[in-house]
Amino acid sequence: MKHLFVQGQSKSAPTLLLLHGTGGNERDLLPLAEIIAPQASVLAVKGNILENGMPRFFRRLAEGVFDEEDLIFRTQELHDFVTESSAQYGFDRDQVVAIGYSNGANIAASLLYHHHHSLSGAILFHAMVPIEGVTLPDIKGIPVFLGAGKRDSMITPDQTKKLAEHLSEAGALVSEYWTEGGHQLSMEEVEKAKDWFTEHYS
Ligand code: MLT
């Protein structure tokens, strides 16, 4: 997968897996990593799918309606890519925290829905339920931060709440942060995510 790896100063911080939104690229979330955990190593990945020229992490049939077969395939592909990258770049595969926005948050959620050990934590900005009818693995104790907008018309509050429920039922430690805003990512939630990160990982 197209990506970039940046070695961080800290040996103890988890590696950040950065996953952009629809139409983005591997550089998009670098400023967020810089704010949230400036000492951490970063693996920033570009989605392998193109939708009308816009990179994504998996195909969709319509807005909010996912091609589930492709989602499952791409989730495995990303999981394997992180594993291969950990060997290539020498980071700890068991200490990987995803930071995703929108489509990138949805595939990060899908990693949690399908893999017991893919992520040791996740910051999901504006995420929804990636797939229905899946029994989640035991993800007991994995911290997950959900940032969401009360007026997000793409990712409705119901969807984020259902995601929080699924993850909590599987044992994740879910923290929700709601802004008054819409789908756009706000500095307010990034600052909260930073506090959350500091609380859990330092
Ligand atoms: C998705 O397709 O993952 C969601 O609809 C959000 C997005 O458009 O990126």
Coordinates of N, CA and C and ligand atoms in Angstrom, one line a residue:
M1 N 0.9 -1.2 0.0 CA 0.0 0.0 0.0 C 0.9 1.2 0.0
K2 N 0.4 2.3 -0.7 CA 1.2 3.5 -0.7 C 1.2 4.1 0.8
H3 N 2.4 4.5 1.3 CA 2.4 4.9 2.7 C 3.7 5.7 2.9
L4 N 3.7 6.3 4.1 CA 5.0 6.8 4.6 C 5.2 6.4 6.1
F5 N 6.4 6.2 6.4 CA 6.7 5.8 7.8 C 7.7 6.9 8.4
V6 N 7.3 7.4 9.5 CA 8.2 8.4 10.2 C 8.6 7.8 11.5
Q7 N 9.9 7.7 11.7 CA 10.4 7.2 13.0 C 10.2 8.2 14.1
G8 N 9.6 7.9 15.2 CA 9.4 8.9 16.3 C 10.6 8.9 17.2
Q9 N 10.6 9.9 18.1 CA 11.6 10.0 19.1 C 11.5 9.0 20.3
S10 N 10.2 8.7 20.5 CA 9.9 7.9 21.7 C 10.0 6.4 21.4
K11 N 10.6 5.7 22.3 CA 10.7 4.2 22.1 C 9.5 3.5 22.7
S12 N 8.9 4.2 23.7 CA 7.8 3.6 24.4 C 6.4 3.9 23.8
A13 N 6.3 5.0 23.1 CA 4.9 5.4 22.5 C 4.5 4.4 21.5
P14 N 3.2 4.1 21.4 CA 2.7 3.2 20.3 C 2.9 3.9 19.0
T15 N 3.0 3.1 17.9 CA 3.0 3.6 16.5 C 1.6 4.1 16.1
L16 N 1.5 5.2 15.5 CA 0.2 5.7 15.0 C 0.0 5.3 13.6
L17 N -1.2 4.7 13.4 CA -1.6 4.3 12.0 C -2.6 5.3 11.5
L18 N -2.2 6.1 10.5 CA -3.0 7.2 10.1 C -3.8 6.8 8.9
L19 N -5.1 7.1 8.9 CA -6.1 6.6 7.9 C -7.0 7.8 7.5
H20 N -6.8 8.3 6.3 CA -7.5 9.5 5.8 C -8.9 9.3 5.5
G21 N -9.6 10.4 5.2 CA -11.0 10.3 4.7 C -11.1 10.2 3.2
T22 N -12.3 10.0 2.7 CA -12.5 9.9 1.2 C -11.9 11.1 0.5
G23 N -11.1 10.8 -0.5 CA -10.5 11.9 -1.3 C -9.2 12.4 -0.7
G24 N -8.7 11.8 0.3 CA -7.5 12.2 1.0 C -6.3 11.4 0.5
N25 N -5.2 11.6 1.3 CA -4.0 10.8 1.0 C -3.2 10.6 2.3
E26 N -2.1 9.9 2.1 CA -1.3 9.5 3.3 C -0.7 10.7 4.1
R27 N -0.7 11.8 3.5 CA -0.2 13.0 4.3 C -1.2 13.7 5.1
D28 N -2.5 13.5 4.8 CA -3.6 14.3 5.4 C -3.5 14.4 6.9
L29 N -3.3 13.3 7.6 CA -3.4 13.3 9.0 C -2.1 13.5 9.8
L30 N -1.1 13.8 9.0 CA 0.2 14.0 9.7 C 0.1 15.2 10.7
P31 N -0.6 16.3 10.4 CA -0.7 17.4 11.4 C -1.4 16.9 12.7
L32 N -2.3 16.0 12.5 CA -3.0 15.5 13.7 C -2.1 14.7 14.6
A33 N -1.3 13.8 14.0 CA -0.3 13.0 14.7 C 0.7 14.0 15.5
E34 N 1.0 15.0 14.8 CA 1.9 16.0 15.4 C 1.3 16.7 16.7
I35 N 0.0 16.9 16.7 CA -0.6 17.4 17.8 C -0.9 16.4 18.9
I36 N -1.4 15.2 18.5 CA -1.8 14.2 19.5 C -0.6 13.5 20.1
A37 N 0.4 13.1 19.4 CA 1.5 12.4 19.9 C 2.8 12.7 19.1
P38 N 3.4 13.9 19.4 CA 4.5 14.3 18.5 C 5.7 13.4 18.6
Q39 N 5.8 12.6 19.7 CA 7.0 11.8 19.8 C 6.9 10.4 19.2
A40 N 5.6 10.1 18.7 CA 5.4 8.7 18.3 C 5.8 8.5 16.8
S41 N 6.1 7.2 16.5 CA 6.3 6.9 15.1 C 5.0 6.8 14.4
V42 N 5.0 7.0 13.1 CA 3.8 7.2 12.3 C 3.9 6.3 11.1
L43 N 2.8 5.5 10.9 CA 2.7 4.8 9.6 C 1.4 5.3 9.0
A44 N 1.6 6.1 7.9 CA 0.5 6.8 7.3 C 0.2 6.1 5.9
V45 N -1.0 5.7 5.7 CA -1.3 4.8 4.6 C -2.4 5.5 3.7
K46 N -2.2 5.2 2.4 CA -3.2 5.7 1.4 C -4.1 4.6 1.0
G47 N -5.4 4.8 1.0 CA -6.4 3.8 0.6 C -6.1 3.3 -0.8
N48 N -6.4 2.0 -1.1 CA -6.1 1.4 -2.4 C -7.3 1.5 -3.4
I49 N -8.4 2.0 -3.0 CA -9.6 2.1 -3.8 C -9.7 3.6 -4.4
L50 N -10.1 3.7 -5.6 CA -10.4 5.0 -6.2 C -11.9 5.1 -6.5
E51 N -12.6 6.1 -6.0 CA -14.0 6.3 -6.3 C -14.0 7.7 -7.1
N52 N -14.3 7.6 -8.4 CA -14.2 8.8 -9.2 C -12.9 9.6 -8.9
G53 N -11.8 8.9 -8.8 CA -10.5 9.6 -8.6 C -10.2 9.9 -7.2
M54 N -11.1 9.6 -6.3 CA -10.9 9.9 -4.8 C -10.5 8.6 -4.1
P55 N -9.3 8.6 -3.5 CA -8.8 7.5 -2.7 C -9.7 7.2 -1.5
R56 N -9.9 5.9 -1.3 CA -10.7 5.4 -0.2 C -10.1 4.1 0.3
F57 N -10.5 3.6 1.4 CA -10.0 2.3 2.0 C -10.8 1.1 1.6
F58 N -12.1 1.3 1.1 CA -12.9 0.2 0.6 C -14.0 0.8 -0.2
R59 N -14.6 -0.1 -1.0 CA -15.7 0.3 -2.0 C -17.0 0.5 -1.2
R60 N -17.8 1.4 -1.8 CA -19.1 1.6 -1.2 C -20.1 1.6 -2.4
L61 N -21.3 1.2 -2.2 CA -22.4 1.1 -3.2 C -23.1 2.4 -3.3
A62 N -23.2 3.1 -2.2 CA -23.8 4.5 -2.1 C -23.2 5.1 -0.8
E63 N -23.5 6.3 -0.6 CA -23.1 7.0 0.6 C -23.6 6.2 1.8
G64 N -22.7 5.8 2.6 CA -23.1 5.0 3.8 C -23.5 3.6 3.6
V65 N -23.5 3.1 2.4 CA -23.8 1.7 2.1 C -22.6 1.0 1.5
F66 N -22.0 0.1 2.3 CA -20.7 -0.4 2.0 C -20.8 -1.7 1.2
D67 N -19.8 -1.9 0.4 CA -19.6 -3.2 -0.3 C -18.9 -4.1 0.7
E68 N -19.7 -4.9 1.3 CA -19.2 -5.7 2.5 C -18.0 -6.7 2.2
E69 N -18.2 -7.3 1.0 CA -17.2 -8.2 0.5 C -15.8 -7.5 0.4
D70 N -15.9 -6.3 -0.2 CA -14.7 -5.5 -0.4 C -14.1 -5.0 1.0
L71 N -15.1 -4.6 1.8 CA -14.7 -4.1 3.2 C -13.9 -5.2 3.9
I72 N -14.4 -6.4 3.8 CA -13.7 -7.5 4.5 C -12.3 -7.8 3.9
F73 N -12.3 -7.8 2.6 CA -11.0 -8.0 1.9 C -10.0 -6.9 2.2
R74 N -10.5 -5.7 2.2 CA -9.5 -4.5 2.4 C -9.1 -4.4 3.9
T75 N -10.0 -4.9 4.8 CA -9.6 -4.9 6.2 C -8.5 -5.9 6.4
Q76 N -8.6 -7.0 5.8 CA -7.5 -8.0 5.9 C -6.2 -7.5 5.3
E77 N -6.4 -6.9 4.2 CA -5.2 -6.3 3.4 C -4.5 -5.3 4.3
L78 N -5.2 -4.4 4.9 CA -4.6 -3.4 5.8 C -4.0 -4.0 7.0
H79 N -4.7 -5.0 7.6 CA -4.1 -5.7 8.8 C -2.8 -6.4 8.4
D80 N -2.7 -7.0 7.3 CA -1.5 -7.7 6.8 C -0.4 -6.7 6.5
F81 N -0.8 -5.5 6.0 CA 0.1 -4.5 5.6 C 0.8 -3.9 6.9
V82 N 0.0 -3.8 7.9 CA 0.6 -3.2 9.2 C 1.6 -4.3 9.8
T83 N 1.2 -5.5 9.7 CA 2.1 -6.6 10.2 C 3.4 -6.6 9.4
E84 N 3.3 -6.5 8.0 CA 4.5 -6.5 7.2 C 5.4 -5.3 7.5
S85 N 4.7 -4.1 7.7 CA 5.4 -2.9 8.0 C 6.1 -2.9 9.3
S86 N 5.5 -3.6 10.3 CA 6.2 -3.7 11.6 C 7.5 -4.4 11.5
A87 N 7.6 -5.5 10.6 CA 8.8 -6.2 10.4 C 9.8 -5.3 9.6
Q88 N 9.3 -4.6 8.6 CA 10.1 -3.8 7.7 C 10.8 -2.6 8.5
Y89 N 9.9 -2.0 9.3 CA 10.4 -0.7 10.0 C 10.8 -0.9 11.4
G90 N 10.5 -2.1 11.9 CA 11.0 -2.5 13.3 C 10.2 -1.8 14.4
F91 N 8.9 -1.7 14.2 CA 8.1 -1.2 15.3 C 7.3 -2.4 15.9
D92 N 6.8 -2.2 17.1 CA 6.1 -3.2 17.9 C 4.7 -3.4 17.3
R93 N 4.4 -4.6 16.7 CA 3.1 -4.8 16.1 C 2.0 -4.8 17.2
D94 N 2.3 -5.1 18.4 CA 1.3 -5.1 19.5 C 1.0 -3.7 20.0
Q95 N 1.7 -2.7 19.6 CA 1.5 -1.4 20.1 C 1.2 -0.4 18.9
V96 N 0.0 -0.6 18.3 CA -0.4 0.3 17.2 C -1.7 0.9 17.5
V97 N -1.8 2.2 17.5 CA -3.0 3.0 17.7 C -3.4 3.7 16.4
A98 N -4.6 3.4 15.9 CA -5.1 4.0 14.7 C -5.6 5.4 15.0
I99 N -5.4 6.3 14.0 CA -6.1 7.6 14.0 C -6.8 7.7 12.7
G100 N -8.1 7.6 12.6 CA -8.8 7.7 11.4 C -9.9 8.7 11.3
Y101 N -10.1 9.2 10.1 CA -11.2 10.2 10.0 C -12.2 9.7 8.9
S102 N -13.4 9.6 9.2 CA -14.5 9.3 8.2 C -14.2 7.9 7.6
N103 N -14.0 7.8 6.3 CA -13.7 6.5 5.7 C -12.5 5.8 6.4
G104 N -11.5 6.6 6.8 CA -10.4 6.0 7.5 C -10.7 5.5 8.9
A105 N -11.6 6.2 9.5 CA -12.1 5.7 10.8 C -13.0 4.5 10.7
N106 N -13.7 4.4 9.6 CA -14.5 3.2 9.4 C -13.7 2.0 9.1
I107 N -12.6 2.1 8.4 CA -11.8 0.9 8.2 C -11.1 0.5 9.5
A108 N -10.7 1.5 10.3 CA -10.1 1.3 11.6 C -11.1 0.5 12.5
A109 N -12.4 1.0 12.5 CA -13.4 0.3 13.2 C -13.5 -1.1 12.7
S110 N -13.4 -1.3 11.4 CA -13.5 -2.7 10.8 C -12.4 -3.6 11.3
L111 N -11.2 -3.0 11.5 CA -10.1 -3.8 12.1 C -10.5 -4.3 13.5
L112 N -11.1 -3.4 14.2 CA -11.6 -3.8 15.6 C -12.7 -4.9 15.5
Y113 N -13.5 -4.8 14.5 CA -14.6 -5.7 14.4 C -14.2 -7.1 13.9
H114 N -13.0 -7.2 13.3 CA -12.6 -8.5 12.7 C -11.3 -9.1 13.3
H115 N -10.6 -8.3 14.0 CA -9.3 -8.8 14.5 C -9.1 -8.5 16.0
H116 N -8.7 -9.5 16.7 CA -8.5 -9.5 18.1 C -7.3 -8.6 18.5
H117 N -6.3 -8.6 17.7 CA -5.0 -7.9 18.1 C -4.5 -7.0 17.1
S118 N -5.3 -6.5 16.2 CA -4.7 -5.6 15.2 C -4.3 -4.2 15.7
L119 N -5.2 -3.7 16.6 CA -5.0 -2.4 17.2 C -4.9 -2.5 18.7
S120 N -4.0 -1.7 19.3 CA -4.0 -1.6 20.7 C -4.8 -0.4 21.2
G121 N -5.3 0.4 20.3 CA -6.2 1.5 20.6 C -6.6 2.2 19.3
A122 N -7.6 3.1 19.4 CA -8.0 3.8 18.2 C -8.7 5.1 18.6
I123 N -8.3 6.1 17.7 CA -9.0 7.4 17.7 C -9.8 7.4 16.5
L124 N -11.2 7.4 16.6 CA -12.0 7.3 15.4 C -12.8 8.6 15.4
F125 N -12.5 9.5 14.4 CA -13.2 10.7 14.2 C -14.3 10.5 13.1
H126 N -15.5 10.7 13.5 CA -16.7 10.6 12.6 C -16.8 9.2 11.9
A127 N -16.9 8.2 12.8 CA -17.0 6.8 12.3 C -18.4 6.3 12.5
M128 N -18.7 5.2 11.7 CA -20.0 4.6 11.8 C -19.8 3.1 11.9
V129 N -20.9 2.3 12.1 CA -20.8 0.9 12.1 C -20.3 0.4 10.8
P130 N -19.2 -0.3 10.7 CA -18.6 -0.7 9.4 C -19.4 -1.8 8.8
I131 N -19.9 -2.7 9.6 CA -20.6 -3.9 9.1 C -21.5 -4.4 10.2
E132 N -22.7 -4.9 9.7 CA -23.7 -5.4 10.7 C -23.6 -7.0 10.8
G133 N -24.1 -7.5 11.8 CA -24.2 -9.0 11.9 C -22.8 -9.7 12.1
V134 N -21.8 -9.0 12.6 CA -20.5 -9.6 12.9 C -20.4 -9.8 14.4
T135 N -19.9 -10.9 14.9 CA -19.6 -11.1 16.3 C -18.2 -10.6 16.5
L136 N -18.1 -9.5 17.3 CA -16.8 -8.9 17.5 C -15.9 -9.8 18.3
P137 N -14.6 -9.8 18.0 CA -13.6 -10.5 18.9 C -13.6 -9.9 20.3
D138 N -13.0 -10.6 21.2 CA -12.8 -10.0 22.5 C -11.7 -8.9 22.4
I139 N -12.2 -7.7 22.6 CA -11.2 -6.5 22.6 C -11.2 -5.8 23.9
K140 N -11.2 -6.7 24.9 CA -11.3 -6.2 26.3 C -10.1 -5.3 26.6
G141 N -10.5 -4.1 27.2 CA -9.5 -3.2 27.7 C -8.9 -2.3 26.6
I142 N -9.2 -2.5 25.4 CA -8.7 -1.6 24.3 C -9.3 -0.3 24.3
P143 N -8.5 0.8 24.5 CA -9.1 2.1 24.6 C -9.5 2.7 23.2
V144 N -10.7 3.2 23.1 CA -11.2 3.7 21.8 C -11.8 5.1 22.1
F145 N -11.3 6.1 21.4 CA -11.9 7.5 21.5 C -12.7 7.7 20.3
L146 N -14.0 8.1 20.5 CA -14.9 8.4 19.4 C -15.2 9.9 19.4
G147 N -14.8 10.6 18.3 CA -15.1 12.0 18.2 C -16.2 12.1 17.2
A148 N -17.3 12.9 17.5 CA -18.4 12.9 16.6 C -19.1 14.3 16.7
G149 N -19.8 14.6 15.6 CA -20.6 15.9 15.6 C -22.1 15.6 15.7
K150 N -22.7 16.4 16.5 CA -24.2 16.2 16.7 C -24.9 16.5 15.4
R151 N -24.4 17.3 14.6 CA -25.0 17.7 13.4 C -24.4 17.1 12.1
D152 N -23.7 16.0 12.3 CA -23.1 15.3 11.2 C -24.2 14.6 10.4
S153 N -24.4 15.0 9.1 CA -25.5 14.4 8.3 C -25.0 13.1 7.6
M154 N -23.7 13.0 7.4 CA -23.1 11.8 6.8 C -23.0 10.6 7.8
I155 N -22.5 10.9 8.9 CA -22.4 9.9 10.0 C -23.4 10.3 11.1
T156 N -24.5 9.8 11.1 CA -25.6 10.3 12.0 C -25.2 9.8 13.4
P157 N -25.6 10.6 14.4 CA -25.4 10.3 15.8 C -25.8 8.8 16.2
D158 N -26.9 8.4 15.6 CA -27.4 7.0 15.8 C -26.3 6.0 15.5
Q159 N -25.6 6.2 14.3 CA -24.6 5.3 13.8 C -23.4 5.3 14.8
T160 N -23.0 6.5 15.2 CA -21.8 6.5 16.1 C -22.2 5.9 17.5
K161 N -23.4 6.1 17.9 CA -23.8 5.5 19.2 C -23.9 4.0 19.1
K162 N -24.4 3.5 18.0 CA -24.4 2.0 17.8 C -23.0 1.4 17.8
L163 N -22.1 2.2 17.1 CA -20.7 1.7 17.0 C -20.2 1.7 18.5
A164 N -20.4 2.7 19.3 CA -19.9 2.7 20.6 C -20.5 1.5 21.4
E165 N -21.7 1.2 21.2 CA -22.4 0.0 21.9 C -21.7 -1.3 21.5
H166 N -21.5 -1.5 20.2 CA -20.9 -2.7 19.7 C -19.5 -2.9 20.4
L167 N -18.7 -1.8 20.3 CA -17.3 -1.8 20.8 C -17.3 -2.1 22.3
S168 N -18.2 -1.4 23.1 CA -18.3 -1.6 24.5 C -18.7 -3.0 24.9
E169 N -19.6 -3.5 24.1 CA -20.1 -4.9 24.4 C -18.9 -5.9 24.2
A170 N -18.0 -5.6 23.3 CA -16.9 -6.5 23.0 C -15.7 -6.2 24.0
G171 N -15.9 -5.3 24.9 CA -14.9 -5.1 26.0 C -14.1 -3.8 25.9
A172 N -14.2 -3.1 24.7 CA -13.4 -1.9 24.6 C -13.8 -0.8 25.6
L173 N -12.8 0.0 25.9 CA -13.0 1.1 26.8 C -13.3 2.4 26.0
V174 N -14.6 2.6 25.8 CA -15.0 3.7 24.8 C -15.2 5.0 25.5
S175 N -14.5 6.0 24.9 CA -14.8 7.4 25.4 C -15.4 8.2 24.2
E176 N -16.5 8.8 24.4 CA -17.2 9.5 23.4 C -17.0 11.0 23.6
Y177 N -16.8 11.7 22.5 CA -16.7 13.2 22.6 C -17.6 13.8 21.5
W178 N -18.6 14.5 21.9 CA -19.5 15.1 20.9 C -19.4 16.6 20.8
T179 N -19.3 17.1 19.6 CA -19.3 18.5 19.4 C -20.7 18.9 18.8
E180 N -20.9 20.2 18.8 CA -22.1 20.7 18.2 C -22.1 20.8 16.7
G181 N -20.9 20.4 16.1 CA -20.7 20.5 14.6 C -21.2 19.4 13.8
G182 N -20.7 19.5 12.5 CA -21.1 18.5 11.5 C -20.0 17.5 11.2
H183 N -19.9 17.2 9.9 CA -18.9 16.1 9.5 C -17.5 16.6 9.5
Q184 N -17.3 17.9 9.5 CA -15.9 18.4 9.5 C -15.2 18.1 10.8
L185 N -14.0 17.8 10.7 CA -13.2 17.5 11.9 C -12.9 18.9 12.6
S186 N -13.1 19.0 13.9 CA -12.8 20.2 14.6 C -11.6 20.1 15.5
M187 N -10.9 21.2 15.7 CA -9.8 21.3 16.6 C -10.2 20.9 18.0
E188 N -11.4 21.2 18.4 CA -11.9 20.8 19.7 C -11.8 19.3 20.0
E189 N -12.2 18.5 19.0 CA -12.1 17.1 19.2 C -10.7 16.6 19.1
V190 N -9.9 17.2 18.3 CA -8.5 16.8 18.2 C -7.8 17.1 19.6
E191 N -8.1 18.2 20.2 CA -7.5 18.5 21.6 C -8.0 17.5 22.6
K192 N -9.3 17.1 22.5 CA -9.8 16.0 23.4 C -9.1 14.7 23.2
A193 N -8.9 14.4 21.9 CA -8.2 13.2 21.6 C -6.8 13.2 22.1
K194 N -6.1 14.3 22.1 CA -4.8 14.5 22.6 C -4.8 14.2 24.1
D195 N -5.7 14.7 24.9 CA -5.8 14.5 26.3 C -6.1 13.0 26.6
W196 N -7.0 12.4 25.8 CA -7.3 11.0 25.9 C -6.0 10.2 25.7
F197 N -5.2 10.5 24.6 CA -4.0 9.8 24.3 C -3.0 9.9 25.5
T198 N -2.8 11.1 26.0 CA -1.9 11.3 27.1 C -2.3 10.5 28.3
E199 N -3.6 10.5 28.5 CA -4.1 9.7 29.7 C -3.8 8.2 29.6
H200 N -3.9 7.7 28.4 CA -3.8 6.2 28.2 C -2.4 5.7 27.9
Y201 N -1.6 6.6 27.3 CA -0.3 6.1 26.7 C 0.9 6.7 27.3
S202 N 0.8 7.5 28.4 CA 2.1 8.1 28.9 C 2.2 7.8 30.4
Ligands
MLT1 C1 -17.6 6.0 4.2 O1 -17.9 5.7 3.0 O2 -16.7 5.4 4.8 C2 -18.4 7.0 4.8 O3 -19.6 7.3 4.1 C3 -17.7 8.2 5.1 C4 -17.0 8.7 3.9 O4 -17.7 9.1 2.9 O5 -15.8 8.8 3.9

